[in-house]
Amino acid sequence: MTVDVITQLDNRVIFPEEISIFNVAQHYDALCQLSLNQQSVIWDLQHTTTLDGAGVQLLIAYHQALLNNNRVVSTTFGSDAVIEAFDLFHFPLTITKKEAT
């Protein structure tokens, strides 16, 4: 499954394959358009295979905005790239690698 843009499914935010300096402005605009009325927000990062410093900064800013609006943020399984970036930048969310099936 190829995911090119940020999409929303109920309280789930599905992130694309690439979140990088080349498309972070596009993704910022997409995040601003989301209508998250639920208290709990789930980030689905399982399709994200490229996440650079600009992408991490976007996620940090979005995470802080959700917390400022009293939202609870959790994550689903993530790719190796996401786990590595979260570890490297000491991101305040825990994410686990999806088990191979």
CSV table of C-alpha atoms in Angstrom, one decimal:
chain,number,residue,atom,x,y,z
A,1,MET,CA,0.0,0.0,0.0
A,2,THR,CA,1.4,3.4,-1.0
A,3,VAL,CA,0.5,6.4,1.1
A,4,ASP,CA,1.6,9.7,-0.4
A,5,VAL,CA,-0.4,12.2,1.7
A,6,ILE,CA,-1.5,12.5,5.3
A,7,THR,CA,-5.0,11.2,5.7
A,8,GLN,CA,-7.5,10.8,8.5
A,9,LEU,CA,-9.7,7.9,9.4
A,10,ASP,CA,-11.8,8.7,12.5
A,11,ASN,CA,-9.2,9.5,15.2
A,12,ARG,CA,-6.3,7.9,13.2
A,13,VAL,CA,-3.8,10.1,11.4
A,14,ILE,CA,-2.2,8.0,8.7
A,15,PHE,CA,1.3,9.4,7.7
A,16,PRO,CA,2.8,8.9,4.3
A,17,GLU,CA,5.9,7.0,3.2
A,18,GLU,CA,8.1,10.1,3.2
A,19,ILE,CA,8.1,13.0,5.7
A,20,SER,CA,11.2,15.0,4.8
A,21,ILE,CA,12.4,18.5,4.0
A,22,PHE,CA,11.1,18.1,0.4
A,23,ASN,CA,7.5,17.7,1.4
A,24,VAL,CA,7.2,18.9,5.0
A,25,ALA,CA,5.3,22.1,4.0
A,26,GLN,CA,2.7,20.0,2.2
A,27,HIS,CA,2.3,17.8,5.2
A,28,TYR,CA,2.0,20.8,7.5
A,29,ASP,CA,-0.8,22.1,5.4
A,30,ALA,CA,-2.5,18.7,5.5
A,31,LEU,CA,-2.2,18.4,9.3
A,32,CYS,CA,-3.8,21.9,9.7
A,33,GLN,CA,-6.8,20.7,7.7
A,34,LEU,CA,-7.5,17.7,9.9
A,35,SER,CA,-10.7,17.7,12.0
A,36,LEU,CA,-9.8,15.8,15.1
A,37,ASN,CA,-12.7,16.0,17.5
A,38,GLN,CA,-11.8,12.9,19.5
A,39,GLN,CA,-9.9,13.1,22.8
A,40,SER,CA,-7.5,10.4,21.7
A,41,VAL,CA,-5.4,10.6,18.5
A,42,ILE,CA,-3.6,7.7,17.0
A,43,TRP,CA,-0.6,8.2,14.7
A,44,ASP,CA,-0.2,5.5,12.1
A,45,LEU,CA,3.4,5.6,11.0
A,46,GLN,CA,3.7,2.1,9.6
A,47,HIS,CA,4.0,3.2,6.0
A,48,THR,CA,6.6,5.9,6.7
A,49,THR,CA,10.0,4.7,5.5
A,50,THR,CA,11.8,8.1,5.2
A,51,LEU,CA,11.8,10.6,8.2
A,52,ASP,CA,14.5,13.2,8.3
A,53,GLY,CA,15.1,16.1,10.8
A,54,ALA,CA,12.5,18.3,9.2
A,55,GLY,CA,10.0,15.6,9.4
A,56,VAL,CA,10.8,15.0,13.1
A,57,GLN,CA,10.4,18.7,13.7
A,58,LEU,CA,7.0,18.6,12.1
A,59,LEU,CA,5.9,15.7,14.2
A,60,ILE,CA,7.2,17.4,17.4
A,61,ALA,CA,5.3,20.6,16.6
A,62,TYR,CA,2.1,18.6,15.8
A,63,HIS,CA,2.5,16.6,19.0
A,64,GLN,CA,2.8,19.7,21.0
A,65,ALA,CA,-0.2,21.3,19.3
A,66,LEU,CA,-2.3,18.2,20.1
A,67,LEU,CA,-1.1,18.2,23.8
A,68,ASN,CA,-2.0,22.0,24.0
A,69,ASN,CA,-5.5,21.1,22.9
A,70,ASN,CA,-5.8,18.4,25.6
A,71,ARG,CA,-5.5,15.5,23.2
A,72,VAL,CA,-3.9,12.2,24.1
A,73,VAL,CA,-1.5,10.9,21.4
A,74,SER,CA,-0.5,7.3,20.8
A,75,THR,CA,1.2,5.5,18.0
A,76,THR,CA,0.8,2.3,16.0
A,77,PHE,CA,3.6,0.2,14.8
A,78,GLY,CA,6.4,2.0,12.9
A,79,SER,CA,9.0,1.3,10.4
A,80,ASP,CA,12.7,0.9,11.2
A,81,ALA,CA,13.2,4.5,10.0
A,82,VAL,CA,10.6,5.9,12.3
A,83,ILE,CA,11.9,4.0,15.3
A,84,GLU,CA,15.5,5.1,14.6
A,85,ALA,CA,14.4,8.8,14.3
A,86,PHE,CA,12.3,8.7,17.4
A,87,ASP,CA,15.2,7.2,19.3
A,88,LEU,CA,17.8,9.6,17.8
A,89,PHE,CA,15.7,12.7,18.6
A,90,HIS,CA,14.4,11.4,22.0
A,91,PHE,CA,10.8,11.8,20.8
A,92,PRO,CA,8.3,11.7,23.7
A,93,LEU,CA,6.3,8.8,22.2
A,94,THR,CA,7.0,5.1,22.3
A,95,ILE,CA,6.7,3.2,19.0
A,96,THR,CA,7.4,-0.5,18.4
A,97,LYS,CA,8.4,-2.3,15.3
A,98,LYS,CA,5.6,-4.2,13.5
A,99,GLU,CA,6.0,-8.0,13.7
A,100,ALA,CA,6.6,-9.7,10.3
A,101,THR,CA,3.7,-11.9,9.3
